[in-house]
Every structure is written in C-alpha cells, then in structure tokens.
mmCIF file of C-alpha atoms in Angstrom:
data_model
loop_
_atom_site.group_PDB
_atom_site.id
_atom_site.type_symbol
_atom_site.label_atom_id
_atom_site.label_comp_id
_atom_site.label_asym_id
_atom_site.label_seq_id
_atom_site.Cartn_x
_atom_site.Cartn_y
_atom_site.Cartn_z
ATOM 1 C CA UNK A 1 64.509 -2.658 85.552
ATOM 2 C CA UNK A 2 67.493 -4.794 86.626
ATOM 3 C CA UNK A 3 70.516 -3.652 88.550
ATOM 4 C CA UNK A 4 72.640 -3.293 85.428
ATOM 5 C CA UNK A 5 70.105 -1.125 83.583
ATOM 6 C CA UNK A 6 69.444 0.991 86.676
ATOM 7 C CA UNK A 7 73.161 1.504 87.235
ATOM 8 C CA UNK A 8 73.600 2.545 83.599
ATOM 9 C CA UNK A 9 70.735 5.056 83.827
ATOM 10 C CA UNK A 10 72.210 6.513 87.017
ATOM 11 C CA UNK A 11 75.555 6.991 85.297
ATOM 12 C CA UNK A 12 73.840 8.811 82.415
ATOM 13 C CA UNK A 13 71.847 11.047 84.814
ATOM 14 C CA UNK A 14 75.090 12.160 86.458
ATOM 15 C CA UNK A 15 76.287 13.504 83.119
ATOM 16 C CA UNK A 16 73.713 15.929 81.667
ATOM 17 C CA UNK A 17 75.457 16.275 78.285
ATOM 18 C CA UNK A 18 75.214 12.579 77.470
ATOM 19 C CA UNK A 19 71.444 12.619 76.850
ATOM 20 C CA UNK A 20 71.466 15.539 74.369
ATOM 21 C CA UNK A 21 74.317 13.809 72.540
ATOM 22 C CA UNK A 22 72.330 10.570 72.274
ATOM 23 C CA UNK A 23 69.252 12.387 70.933
ATOM 24 C CA UNK A 24 71.346 14.394 68.463
ATOM 25 C CA UNK A 25 73.061 11.266 67.127
ATOM 26 C CA UNK A 26 69.655 9.567 66.859
ATOM 27 C CA UNK A 27 68.320 12.376 64.663
ATOM 28 C CA UNK A 28 71.477 12.349 62.528
ATOM 29 C CA UNK A 29 71.232 8.607 61.890
ATOM 30 C CA UNK A 30 67.479 8.784 61.187
ATOM 31 C CA UNK A 31 67.999 11.492 58.593
ATOM 32 C CA UNK A 32 70.797 9.440 57.030
ATOM 33 C CA UNK A 33 68.608 6.352 56.696
ATOM 34 C CA UNK A 34 65.299 8.070 55.876
ATOM 35 C CA UNK A 35 64.528 11.576 54.510
ATOM 36 C CA UNK A 36 62.598 12.864 57.532
ATOM 37 C CA UNK A 37 63.104 16.619 57.313
ATOM 38 C CA UNK A 38 59.441 17.190 56.367
ATOM 39 C CA UNK A 39 57.934 14.672 58.797
ATOM 40 C CA UNK A 40 60.062 16.029 61.642
ATOM 41 C CA UNK A 41 58.301 19.385 61.302
ATOM 42 C CA UNK A 42 55.029 17.673 62.310
ATOM 43 C CA UNK A 43 56.773 16.315 65.423
ATOM 44 C CA UNK A 44 58.058 19.789 66.230
ATOM 45 C CA UNK A 45 54.630 21.405 65.782
ATOM 46 C CA UNK A 46 52.975 18.705 67.912
ATOM 47 C CA UNK A 47 55.509 19.170 70.711
ATOM 48 C CA UNK A 48 55.092 22.957 70.523
ATOM 49 C CA UNK A 49 51.301 22.710 70.742
ATOM 50 C CA UNK A 50 51.602 20.382 73.736
ATOM 51 C CA UNK A 51 53.939 22.830 75.504
ATOM 52 C CA UNK A 52 51.570 25.762 74.934
ATOM 53 C CA UNK A 53 48.515 23.817 76.127
ATOM 54 C CA UNK A 54 50.362 22.509 79.188
ATOM 55 C CA UNK A 55 51.520 26.026 80.052
ATOM 56 C CA UNK A 56 47.990 27.426 80.107
ATOM 57 C CA UNK A 57 46.487 24.374 81.852
ATOM 58 C CA UNK A 58 49.077 24.502 84.650
ATOM 59 C CA UNK A 59 48.719 28.242 85.028
ATOM 60 C CA UNK A 60 52.300 28.914 84.007
ATOM 61 C CA UNK A 61 53.891 26.442 86.431
ATOM 62 C CA UNK A 62 55.448 23.084 85.570
ATOM 63 C CA UNK A 63 54.547 19.957 87.512
ATOM 64 C CA UNK A 64 57.680 18.209 88.706
ATOM 65 C CA UNK A 65 55.804 14.905 88.902
ATOM 66 C CA UNK A 66 55.355 15.010 85.126
ATOM 67 C CA UNK A 67 59.002 15.813 84.434
ATOM 68 C CA UNK A 68 59.330 12.741 82.202
ATOM 69 C CA UNK A 69 56.768 14.305 79.824
ATOM 70 C CA UNK A 70 58.946 17.392 79.522
ATOM 71 C CA UNK A 71 61.929 15.134 78.988
ATOM 72 C CA UNK A 72 60.156 13.491 76.042
ATOM 73 C CA UNK A 73 59.307 16.902 74.590
ATOM 74 C CA UNK A 74 62.922 17.991 74.960
ATOM 75 C CA UNK A 75 64.066 14.800 73.216
ATOM 76 C CA UNK A 76 61.610 15.334 70.340
ATOM 77 C CA UNK A 77 62.750 18.937 69.855
ATOM 78 C CA UNK A 78 66.402 17.946 69.898
ATOM 79 C CA UNK A 79 65.841 15.121 67.393
ATOM 80 C CA UNK A 80 63.943 17.578 65.172
ATOM 81 C CA UNK A 81 66.830 20.057 65.237
ATOM 82 C CA UNK A 82 69.296 17.259 64.533
ATOM 83 C CA UNK A 83 67.311 16.053 61.513
ATOM 84 C CA UNK A 84 67.063 19.566 60.107
ATOM 85 C CA UNK A 85 70.768 20.239 60.693
ATOM 86 C CA UNK A 86 71.722 16.961 59.034
ATOM 87 C CA UNK A 87 69.488 17.737 56.071
ATOM 88 C CA UNK A 88 71.236 21.086 55.649
ATOM 89 C CA UNK A 89 74.656 19.449 55.947
ATOM 90 C CA UNK A 90 73.750 16.899 53.261
ATOM 91 C CA UNK A 91 72.641 19.687 50.915
ATOM 92 C CA UNK A 92 75.873 21.599 51.517
ATOM 93 C CA UNK A 93 77.936 18.455 50.972
ATOM 94 C CA UNK A 94 76.255 17.972 47.606
ATOM 95 C CA UNK A 95 77.822 21.164 46.292
ATOM 96 C CA UNK A 96 81.519 21.520 45.586
ATOM 97 C CA UNK A 97 82.791 24.278 47.847
ATOM 98 C CA UNK A 98 86.209 25.866 47.966
ATOM 99 C CA UNK A 99 88.296 25.764 51.096
ATOM 100 C CA UNK A 100 87.583 28.601 53.454
ATOM 101 C CA UNK A 101 90.012 31.498 53.758
ATOM 102 C CA UNK A 102 91.005 30.333 57.239
ATOM 103 C CA UNK A 103 91.925 26.837 56.029
ATOM 104 C CA UNK A 104 93.839 28.286 53.083
ATOM 105 C CA UNK A 105 95.828 30.438 55.488
ATOM 106 C CA UNK A 106 96.470 27.376 57.679
ATOM 107 C CA UNK A 107 97.779 25.569 54.584
ATOM 108 C CA UNK A 108 100.161 28.443 53.834
ATOM 109 C CA UNK A 109 101.505 28.349 57.388
ATOM 110 C CA UNK A 110 101.966 24.591 57.097
ATOM 111 C CA UNK A 111 103.934 25.025 53.868
ATOM 112 C CA UNK A 112 106.286 27.562 55.446
ATOM 113 C CA UNK A 113 106.931 25.411 58.511
ATOM 114 C CA UNK A 114 107.402 22.232 56.465
ATOM 115 C CA UNK A 115 109.906 24.006 54.212
ATOM 116 C CA UNK A 116 112.251 24.305 57.177
ATOM 117 C CA UNK A 117 112.455 20.502 57.370
ATOM 118 C CA UNK A 118 114.620 20.661 54.238
ATOM 119 C CA UNK A 119 117.479 21.781 56.512
ATOM 120 C CA UNK A 120 117.461 18.418 58.288
ATOM 121 C CA UNK A 121 120.013 15.828 57.218
ATOM 122 C CA UNK A 122 117.533 12.994 56.872
ATOM 123 C CA UNK A 123 115.891 11.266 53.899
ATOM 124 C CA UNK A 124 112.896 12.748 52.084
ATOM 125 C CA UNK A 125 110.811 9.843 53.351
ATOM 126 C CA UNK A 126 111.717 10.692 56.957
ATOM 127 C CA UNK A 127 110.943 14.368 56.352
ATOM 128 C CA UNK A 128 107.490 13.388 55.060
ATOM 129 C CA UNK A 129 106.880 11.318 58.191
ATOM 130 C CA UNK A 130 108.027 14.187 60.422
ATOM 131 C CA UNK A 131 105.756 16.680 58.608
ATOM 132 C CA UNK A 132 102.779 14.343 59.035
ATOM 133 C CA UNK A 133 103.636 13.608 62.654
ATOM 134 C CA UNK A 134 103.858 17.243 63.729
ATOM 135 C CA UNK A 135 101.597 19.247 61.407
ATOM 136 C CA UNK A 136 99.262 16.714 59.768
ATOM 137 C CA UNK A 137 100.931 17.580 56.428
ATOM 138 C CA UNK A 138 100.307 14.407 54.376
ATOM 139 C CA UNK A 139 101.108 15.424 50.809
ATOM 140 C CA UNK A 140 104.526 13.763 50.655
ATOM 141 C CA UNK A 141 103.628 10.578 52.528
ATOM 142 C CA UNK A 142 103.880 7.435 50.425
ATOM 143 C CA UNK A 143 101.335 4.624 50.600
ATOM 144 C CA UNK A 144 104.105 2.166 51.440
ATOM 145 C CA UNK A 145 105.171 4.188 54.475
ATOM 146 C CA UNK A 146 101.581 4.430 55.700
ATOM 147 C CA UNK A 147 101.297 0.659 55.435
ATOM 148 C CA UNK A 148 104.483 0.152 57.468
ATOM 149 C CA UNK A 149 103.170 2.334 60.281
ATOM 150 C CA UNK A 150 99.843 0.498 60.143
ATOM 151 C CA UNK A 151 101.485 -2.936 60.389
ATOM 152 C CA UNK A 152 103.581 -1.706 63.323
ATOM 153 C CA UNK A 153 100.425 -0.465 65.090
ATOM 154 C CA UNK A 154 101.453 3.186 64.845
ATOM 155 C CA UNK A 155 98.865 4.646 62.455
ATOM 156 C CA UNK A 156 97.628 6.992 65.179
ATOM 157 C CA UNK A 157 100.978 8.803 65.089
ATOM 158 C CA UNK A 158 100.369 9.816 61.462
ATOM 159 C CA UNK A 159 97.103 11.552 62.358
ATOM 160 C CA UNK A 160 97.303 14.561 64.651
ATOM 161 C CA UNK A 161 95.036 13.582 67.505
ATOM 162 C CA UNK A 162 94.465 13.933 71.220
ATOM 163 C CA UNK A 163 97.844 12.328 71.833
ATOM 164 C CA UNK A 164 99.579 15.180 69.984
ATOM 165 C CA UNK A 165 97.436 17.931 71.504
ATOM 166 C CA UNK A 166 97.986 16.476 74.979
ATOM 167 C CA UNK A 167 101.757 16.533 74.455
ATOM 168 C CA UNK A 168 101.620 20.144 73.276
ATOM 169 C CA UNK A 169 99.463 21.088 76.278
ATOM 170 C CA UNK A 170 101.909 19.526 78.743
ATOM 171 C CA UNK A 171 104.861 21.142 76.998
ATOM 172 C CA UNK A 172 103.247 24.599 77.098
ATOM 173 C CA UNK A 173 102.398 24.214 80.794
ATOM 174 C CA UNK A 174 106.004 23.281 81.576
ATOM 175 C CA UNK A 175 107.402 26.206 79.587
ATOM 176 C CA UNK A 176 105.037 28.711 81.245
ATOM 177 C CA UNK A 177 105.360 27.421 84.825
ATOM 178 C CA UNK A 178 106.676 30.810 86.002
ATOM 179 C CA UNK A 179 103.503 32.679 84.987
ATOM 180 C CA UNK A 180 100.492 33.295 87.252
ATOM 181 C CA UNK A 181 97.851 30.584 86.940
ATOM 182 C CA UNK A 182 95.238 32.586 85.031
ATOM 183 C CA UNK A 183 97.779 34.048 82.602
ATOM 184 C CA UNK A 184 99.209 30.576 82.001
ATOM 185 C CA UNK A 185 95.673 29.286 81.386
ATOM 186 C CA UNK A 186 94.988 31.930 78.710
ATOM 187 C CA UNK A 187 98.292 31.307 76.930
ATOM 188 C CA UNK A 188 97.806 27.528 77.044
ATOM 189 C CA UNK A 189 94.321 27.728 75.522
ATOM 190 C CA UNK A 190 95.505 30.184 72.863
ATOM 191 C CA UNK A 191 98.568 28.149 71.842
ATOM 192 C CA UNK A 192 96.621 24.860 71.791
ATOM 193 C CA UNK A 193 94.091 26.317 69.361
ATOM 194 C CA UNK A 194 96.859 27.872 67.249
ATOM 195 C CA UNK A 195 98.425 24.424 66.951
ATOM 196 C CA UNK A 196 95.038 22.852 66.140
ATOM 197 C CA UNK A 197 94.427 25.513 63.491
ATOM 198 C CA UNK A 198 97.881 24.962 61.988
ATOM 199 C CA UNK A 199 97.131 21.250 61.553
ATOM 200 C CA UNK A 200 94.191 22.193 59.317
ATOM 201 C CA UNK A 201 91.612 21.663 62.082
ATOM 202 C CA UNK A 202 92.009 17.885 62.028
ATOM 203 C CA UNK A 203 88.930 16.200 63.518
ATOM 204 C CA UNK A 204 90.718 14.416 66.358
ATOM 205 C CA UNK A 205 92.770 17.536 67.154
ATOM 206 C CA UNK A 206 89.614 19.667 67.385
ATOM 207 C CA UNK A 207 88.061 17.100 69.739
ATOM 208 C CA UNK A 208 91.121 17.151 71.971
ATOM 209 C CA UNK A 209 91.349 20.952 71.924
ATOM 210 C CA UNK A 210 87.697 21.289 72.968
ATOM 211 C CA UNK A 211 88.135 18.752 75.779
ATOM 212 C CA UNK A 212 91.305 20.364 77.098
ATOM 213 C CA UNK A 213 89.692 23.821 76.903
ATOM 214 C CA UNK A 214 86.669 22.627 78.908
ATOM 215 C CA UNK A 215 88.890 20.834 81.423
ATOM 216 C CA UNK A 216 91.271 23.779 81.971
ATOM 217 C CA UNK A 217 88.348 26.222 82.202
ATOM 218 C CA UNK A 218 86.775 24.068 84.897
ATOM 219 C CA UNK A 219 90.072 23.951 86.791
ATOM 220 C CA UNK A 220 90.556 27.693 86.659
ATOM 221 C CA UNK A 221 87.124 28.160 88.275
ATOM 222 C CA UNK A 222 87.865 25.515 90.927
ATOM 223 C CA UNK A 223 85.588 22.937 89.364
ATOM 224 C CA UNK A 224 86.359 19.273 88.817
ATOM 225 C CA UNK A 225 84.937 18.539 85.344
ATOM 226 C CA UNK A 226 83.612 15.028 84.792
ATOM 227 C CA UNK A 227 85.711 13.444 82.058
ATOM 228 C CA UNK A 228 82.808 11.577 80.451
ATOM 229 C CA UNK A 229 80.643 14.708 80.497
ATOM 230 C CA UNK A 230 83.509 16.640 78.921
ATOM 231 C CA UNK A 231 83.860 13.991 76.212
ATOM 232 C CA UNK A 232 80.114 14.109 75.496
ATOM 233 C CA UNK A 233 80.178 17.918 75.434
ATOM 234 C CA UNK A 234 83.025 17.968 72.911
ATOM 235 C CA UNK A 235 81.228 15.455 70.676
ATOM 236 C CA UNK A 236 77.957 17.406 70.908
ATOM 237 C CA UNK A 237 79.637 20.691 69.939
ATOM 238 C CA UNK A 238 81.336 19.097 66.927
ATOM 239 C CA UNK A 239 78.182 17.342 65.704
ATOM 240 C CA UNK A 240 76.090 20.506 66.059
ATOM 241 C CA UNK A 241 78.675 22.331 63.960
ATOM 242 C CA UNK A 242 78.824 19.532 61.370
ATOM 243 C CA UNK A 243 76.726 16.351 61.757
ATOM 244 C CA UNK A 244 78.761 14.678 59.003
ATOM 245 C CA UNK A 245 81.605 14.355 61.513
ATOM 246 C CA UNK A 246 79.695 11.315 62.803
ATOM 247 C CA UNK A 247 80.746 9.390 59.679
ATOM 248 C CA UNK A 248 84.336 10.631 59.708
ATOM 249 C CA UNK A 249 86.850 7.837 60.394
ATOM 250 C CA UNK A 250 89.026 10.129 62.507
ATOM 251 C CA UNK A 251 86.027 11.190 64.606
ATOM 252 C CA UNK A 252 84.963 7.594 65.275
ATOM 253 C CA UNK A 253 88.453 6.315 66.064
ATOM 254 C CA UNK A 254 89.267 9.312 68.238
ATOM 255 C CA UNK A 255 86.172 9.200 70.440
ATOM 256 C CA UNK A 256 86.173 5.414 70.694
ATOM 257 C CA UNK A 257 89.836 5.400 71.738
ATOM 258 C CA UNK A 258 89.373 8.141 74.333
ATOM 259 C CA UNK A 259 86.251 6.559 75.825
ATOM 260 C CA UNK A 260 87.973 3.214 76.286
ATOM 261 C CA UNK A 261 91.075 4.870 77.709
ATOM 262 C CA UNK A 262 88.952 6.729 80.257
ATOM 263 C CA UNK A 263 86.907 3.669 81.185
ATOM 264 C CA UNK A 264 89.265 0.725 80.789
ATOM 265 C CA UNK A 265 92.713 2.087 81.617
ATOM 266 C CA UNK A 266 92.093 2.736 85.355
ATOM 267 C CA UNK A 267 90.693 -0.788 85.718
ATOM 268 C CA UNK A 268 93.634 -2.375 83.919
ATOM 269 C CA UNK A 269 96.087 -0.274 85.872
ATOM 270 C CA UNK A 270 94.657 -1.578 89.164
ATOM 271 C CA UNK A 271 95.357 -5.179 88.156
ATOM 272 C CA UNK A 272 99.008 -4.690 89.036
ATOM 273 C CA UNK A 273 100.197 -2.292 91.732
ATOM 274 C CA UNK A 274 103.419 -0.646 90.555
ATOM 275 C CA UNK A 275 105.100 1.544 93.165
ATOM 276 C CA UNK A 276 108.431 2.040 91.429
ATOM 277 C CA UNK A 277 108.233 5.362 89.491
ATOM 278 C CA UNK A 278 110.587 3.987 86.825
ATOM 279 C CA UNK A 279 108.162 1.151 86.107
ATOM 280 C CA UNK A 280 104.886 3.032 86.708
ATOM 281 C CA UNK A 281 105.197 5.143 83.550
ATOM 282 C CA UNK A 282 105.778 2.170 81.174
ATOM 283 C CA UNK A 283 102.928 0.309 82.875
ATOM 284 C CA UNK A 284 100.581 3.255 82.358
ATOM 285 C CA UNK A 285 101.655 3.494 78.720
ATOM 286 C CA UNK A 286 100.999 -0.217 78.295
ATOM 287 C CA UNK A 287 97.501 -0.061 79.813
ATOM 288 C CA UNK A 288 96.615 3.052 77.785
ATOM 289 C CA UNK A 289 97.735 1.311 74.588
ATOM 290 C CA UNK A 290 95.715 -1.828 75.361
ATOM 291 C CA UNK A 291 92.636 0.262 76.220
ATOM 292 C CA UNK A 292 92.827 2.313 73.022
ATOM 293 C CA UNK A 293 93.390 -0.783 70.877
ATOM 294 C CA UNK A 294 90.446 -2.558 72.535
ATOM 295 C CA UNK A 295 88.158 0.321 71.614
ATOM 296 C CA UNK A 296 89.340 0.759 68.029
ATOM 297 C CA UNK A 297 90.249 -2.749 66.849
ATOM 298 C CA UNK A 298 86.790 -3.483 65.406
ATOM 299 C CA UNK A 299 86.762 -0.160 63.547
ATOM 300 C CA UNK A 300 90.206 -0.970 62.140
ATOM 301 C CA UNK A 301 88.904 -4.338 60.928
ATOM 302 C CA UNK A 302 85.928 -2.584 59.317
ATOM 303 C CA UNK A 303 87.773 0.294 57.621
ATOM 304 C CA UNK A 304 91.247 -1.137 56.993
ATOM 305 C CA UNK A 305 90.771 -4.910 57.146
ATOM 306 C CA UNK A 306 93.761 -5.492 59.411
ATOM 307 C CA UNK A 307 95.077 -5.067 62.936
ATOM 308 C CA UNK A 308 98.620 -4.994 64.288
ATOM 309 C CA UNK A 309 99.897 -7.801 66.520
ATOM 310 C CA UNK A 310 103.061 -5.969 67.606
ATOM 311 C CA UNK A 311 101.478 -2.698 68.755
ATOM 312 C CA UNK A 312 102.394 -3.295 72.414
ATOM 313 C CA UNK A 313 106.124 -3.391 71.691
ATOM 314 C CA UNK A 314 106.230 -0.460 69.294
ATOM 315 C CA UNK A 315 104.001 1.875 71.293
ATOM 316 C CA UNK A 316 105.880 1.265 74.529
ATOM 317 C CA UNK A 317 109.038 2.805 73.073
ATOM 318 C CA UNK A 318 107.723 5.253 70.500
ATOM 319 C CA UNK A 319 105.141 6.838 72.810
ATOM 320 C CA UNK A 320 108.028 8.079 74.942
ATOM 321 C CA UNK A 321 110.134 9.050 71.923
ATOM 322 C CA UNK A 322 107.400 11.057 70.173
ATOM 323 C CA UNK A 323 106.527 12.817 73.445
ATOM 324 C CA UNK A 324 109.928 14.470 73.104
ATOM 325 C CA UNK A 325 110.161 14.572 69.303
ATOM 326 C CA UNK A 326 106.893 16.437 68.587
ATOM 327 C CA UNK A 327 107.412 19.536 70.818
ATOM 328 C CA UNK A 328 111.138 19.614 69.976
ATOM 329 C CA UNK A 329 110.430 19.647 66.230
ATOM 330 C CA UNK A 330 107.692 22.260 66.520
ATOM 331 C CA UNK A 331 109.951 24.465 68.655
ATOM 332 C CA UNK A 332 112.760 24.154 66.115
ATOM 333 C CA UNK A 333 110.369 24.997 63.267
ATOM 334 C CA UNK A 334 109.107 28.183 64.906
ATOM 335 C CA UNK A 335 112.285 29.738 66.345
ATOM 336 C CA UNK A 336 114.684 31.670 64.042
ATOM 337 C CA UNK A 337 117.828 29.858 62.909
ATOM 338 C CA UNK A 338 120.173 32.506 64.355
ATOM 339 C CA UNK A 339 119.137 31.787 67.948
ATOM 340 C CA UNK A 340 121.857 29.819 69.795
ATOM 341 C CA UNK A 341 121.010 26.163 70.350
ATOM 342 C CA UNK A 342 119.090 25.537 67.118
ATOM 343 C CA UNK A 343 121.889 23.307 65.770
ATOM 344 C CA UNK A 344 121.678 21.155 68.892
ATOM 345 C CA UNK A 345 117.901 20.861 68.455
ATOM 346 C CA UNK A 346 118.385 19.911 64.799
ATOM 347 C CA UNK A 347 120.825 17.169 65.739
ATOM 348 C CA UNK A 348 118.436 15.819 68.404
ATOM 349 C CA UNK A 349 115.538 15.784 65.911
ATOM 350 C CA UNK A 350 117.598 13.909 63.319
ATOM 351 C CA UNK A 351 118.716 11.285 65.849
ATOM 352 C CA UNK A 352 115.204 10.705 67.217
ATOM 353 C CA UNK A 353 113.678 10.530 63.723
ATOM 354 C CA UNK A 354 116.266 7.931 62.668
ATOM 355 C CA UNK A 355 115.490 5.919 65.823
ATOM 356 C CA UNK A 356 111.741 6.070 65.189
ATOM 357 C CA UNK A 357 112.107 4.929 61.591
ATOM 358 C CA UNK A 358 114.443 2.102 62.641
ATOM 359 C CA UNK A 359 111.784 0.763 65.035
ATOM 360 C CA UNK A 360 109.052 1.035 62.382
ATOM 361 C CA UNK A 361 111.190 -0.722 59.763
ATOM 362 C CA UNK A 362 112.180 -3.574 62.069
ATOM 363 C CA UNK A 363 108.733 -4.345 63.455
ATOM 364 C CA UNK A 364 106.813 -3.859 60.207
ATOM 365 C CA UNK A 365 109.077 -6.403 58.494
ATOM 366 C CA UNK A 366 108.333 -9.157 61.047
ATOM 367 C CA UNK A 367 106.370 -11.998 59.391
ATOM 368 C CA UNK A 368 102.828 -12.099 60.733
ATOM 369 C CA UNK A 369 103.108 -8.647 62.349
ATOM 370 C CA UNK A 370 99.493 -7.908 61.415
ATOM 371 C CA UNK A 371 96.277 -9.904 61.184
ATOM 372 C CA UNK A 372 93.981 -9.544 58.175
ATOM 373 C CA UNK A 373 90.344 -9.519 59.307
ATOM 374 C CA UNK A 374 87.493 -7.919 57.348
ATOM 375 C CA UNK A 375 84.290 -6.817 59.105
ATOM 376 C CA UNK A 376 81.037 -5.789 57.480
ATOM 377 C CA UNK A 377 78.732 -3.228 59.109
ATOM 378 C CA UNK A 378 76.539 -5.870 60.760
ATOM 379 C CA UNK A 379 79.542 -7.591 62.353
ATOM 380 C CA UNK A 380 80.964 -4.237 63.447
ATOM 381 C CA UNK A 381 77.791 -3.180 65.265
ATOM 382 C CA UNK A 382 77.206 -6.507 66.983
ATOM 383 C CA UNK A 383 80.870 -6.820 67.952
ATOM 384 C CA UNK A 384 80.617 -3.548 69.876
ATOM 385 C CA UNK A 385 77.333 -4.726 71.399
ATOM 386 C CA UNK A 386 79.118 -7.861 72.562
ATOM 387 C CA UNK A 387 82.005 -5.801 73.973
ATOM 388 C CA UNK A 388 79.533 -3.528 75.787
ATOM 389 C CA UNK A 389 77.840 -6.550 77.361
ATOM 390 C CA UNK A 390 81.207 -7.835 78.604
ATOM 391 C CA UNK A 391 82.011 -4.451 80.152
ATOM 392 C CA UNK A 392 78.580 -4.259 81.790
ATOM 393 C CA UNK A 393 79.027 -7.774 83.178
ATOM 394 C CA UNK A 394 82.306 -6.884 84.881
ATOM 395 C CA UNK A 395 80.751 -3.631 86.115
ATOM 396 C CA UNK A 396 77.528 -5.114 87.522
ATOM 397 C CA UNK A 397 78.333 -8.837 87.831
ATOM 398 C CA UNK A 398 74.867 -9.456 86.439
ATOM 399 C CA UNK A 399 74.726 -12.912 84.773
ATOM 400 C CA UNK A 400 72.172 -11.613 82.276
ATOM 401 C CA UNK A 401 74.870 -9.456 80.704
ATOM 402 C CA UNK A 402 77.033 -12.512 80.134
ATOM 403 C CA UNK A 403 74.063 -14.332 78.610
ATOM 404 C CA UNK A 404 73.407 -11.313 76.347
ATOM 405 C CA UNK A 405 77.069 -11.367 75.294
ATOM 406 C CA UNK A 406 76.911 -15.046 74.360
ATOM 407 C CA UNK A 407 73.630 -14.465 72.511
ATOM 408 C CA UNK A 408 75.249 -11.659 70.525
ATOM 409 C CA UNK A 409 78.148 -13.929 69.605
ATOM 410 C CA UNK A 410 75.617 -16.492 68.399
ATOM 411 C CA UNK A 411 73.932 -13.856 66.219
ATOM 412 C CA UNK A 412 77.306 -12.946 64.668
ATOM 413 C CA UNK A 413 78.076 -16.601 64.057
ATOM 414 C CA UNK A 414 74.682 -17.192 62.397
ATOM 415 C CA UNK A 415 75.163 -14.105 60.223
ATOM 416 C CA UNK A 416 78.524 -15.323 58.914
ATOM 417 C CA UNK A 417 77.169 -18.830 58.436
ATOM 418 C CA UNK A 418 74.291 -17.386 56.404
ATOM 419 C CA UNK A 419 76.698 -15.373 54.223
ATOM 420 C CA UNK A 420 78.922 -18.411 53.736
ATOM 421 C CA UNK A 421 76.020 -20.622 52.634
#
C-alpha cells in the first residue's frame, strides 16, 4: 500500500462513522442496480452462523488479532440491512401516499407566514422570491425567475440549505447571548428544528440541522466534534431514515458542497494571508464560494446542463445581504404588527429585496454569463474521480495520483470520442 492509500485509510480510521456510511451507500446502490433482497438474506445467515461458531470456538472471547474478520462481518451485516431498507423504501415509493399530518401542518404554517408578505410594497415576483428564500415556499416562483438566479450563480439561495440554517443558528445565538450556556443551547436546538420543520423538512435543511445539533451537543459536553465525522453521521442518519435521499438532487448538492467547503476552503484561505478584518470576511466568502462551486459544478452540468461564470461577483455581495435579509424577514413575519419597530423592519426588507433583485437582473442579463455543458452519468462519475485524484496528489504529493488523474482524463476523452463516432 502506497503512502497516499495509507494516508487515506488513516483518515477514515479517525472517523468511525465514515465506514458505516460507505457500507450503507454500497448496499443502497447494489439494491438499486440489482434486486438483491433475497440473496442478501443468505449473506446475513452466513455471517450469523460464522459469528455463532466463532463465539463457541473462542470460548466467548474475541481475538483482537482477527479483528479484520469481525470488520468484514460487520460490513456484511450493514450491507444486508441497507439492501433490505432500500427494498422497503422502493416498495413504499411505488404507492401513492398522502402527505403526513406533520407536513400538512407545516404547509399551513407556511401559508400563514407567506400571507404576511402581502403587506410589503414590492412586486409579486419579489414576494415569491422572498417566500422561497426564507421558507422554501416555491408555489409562486416562475420558471423565468429560477433561470435568472441560476445564470447568476445564485440557485442555492432559492433552496433552504445549510447556508440558511447556519444564518438562523448564528442569529439565535446572538439574540440569546444573555442566557446561561445550557439554556441557550436548548433554545437554539429547538428553534433550529422549528425553522427546519417550517420549511417542509427540506433535505439540505435537515442535513444542516442534524450537523448543527451534533456540533452544539458536542460543545455543551466539552467535546470537539470532528467536522467530517459529523457530516458522515448526518448523512448516515438521513439514509437510514430514507435511502432514497441518496438520489435526491438537494441531498447530493448539499453534501458535496459542504464536503468541499470543509476540505478545500481552509487550503484556499491559506494561499493569501489577510490580516485586515475588513478584507478577511470578503476573502473567506470568496474561498467558500469557490470551494462550494468546485464540488457542485459537475453535478450542475449533469442535472441542469449549465454553470454560472459570474458566481464570484454575485455571491460576494449577496451572501452578505441575505445574511441580514433572511433573519430580518423571518423576525418580521413572526412578530405581531402592533409591536413598535415593525414598520422600520418592513422598510429594511423592501430595500434589501429591491437591491437583491437589481443584482440578479443585472448579472443574469450579461451575455455569456453562463456556460452550457451537458454531462452524462459516465462523465459525471469519472470527472469526480479525476477531481479526487487531483486532491490526493496535492495532499500526498504522490506522482501516481497525478498519473491516475491523467489516465482518468484519457478515459473521459475516449468515451466522448466513442459517442461522437
């Protein structure tokens, strides 16, 4: 095993939730490609028989030297459970089911909060954008407006995600600074999940809420949660609940964006040392935007067939603007109109919404603001393999990774040449 592979295995061993996630995803994909629910039972029975025999042979004690055998058994059992869970999810998806009572109630709350937007002196189109931005309420959003946000590189704003949940979490922490730490922790967790529920339990919002809950729980018990382990734990919990999340566009974009932000942003940030606080925040925003776009650009080519070329300019300004606009709008929606100061909040919301729409209109109308590139599944997979090889090369400086990257590019080129001929 080379240095790169050994380093990768060491990183995985440090994070115990990564391996179960890999095995669970493996079972989900296998069941998707092949109907293995019956065959997997034979694997389960074989593993169970082996465990029973080993228990009696060893006299009830496990041999640490043979720990890899137990690891294989654990992997087989987890893959079996994943296959069975996926089979059940496919059967449930084949039947038309009504929305649950909880989601219906969330929809009613959304309707009531969105109704208050009618008091704003802005266009109906801007009200639809604001409803989508804050509550994931998409019913009034036009296709043309979605396309403008996409061309401007701002599609992520129209899908309540970790960005939104993170803003809400910071806002709650600031508002409750006077409370004792443990009381503030309980209120923060509660309000984050209330917001996530109000958005209709959007996939990316659920992921962010789980991650923030794990992180804050670790902090309250004086632990320093590993961010990658937390990400894997959130993904594992969601896929156990519903394996079909794996094929959800929001799930894929959300986790890919967060992973690349966690991995790539610190490395990009170190390229330029910024000591001035006034410049440090824009620089961080810039590196976060580049990291997220790097991780999701291939998925955007696969699902949407285009990618924005002006995302750096739009995100630099609107990330700051929406950080203020989202909590301000939600606060104005929830507080009664007779409370002093609501008119000031309404005026601020109208001004910021007009500014946001002005930026979107100007940048989306620039000729050549987006690139049209269509990926098939083969190109998508091998593009991420190529990107992984590049990242491993810079991490390990192993020339074999660079050779693997070039080989992958050659495979992609041959594939497109074959399709062309």
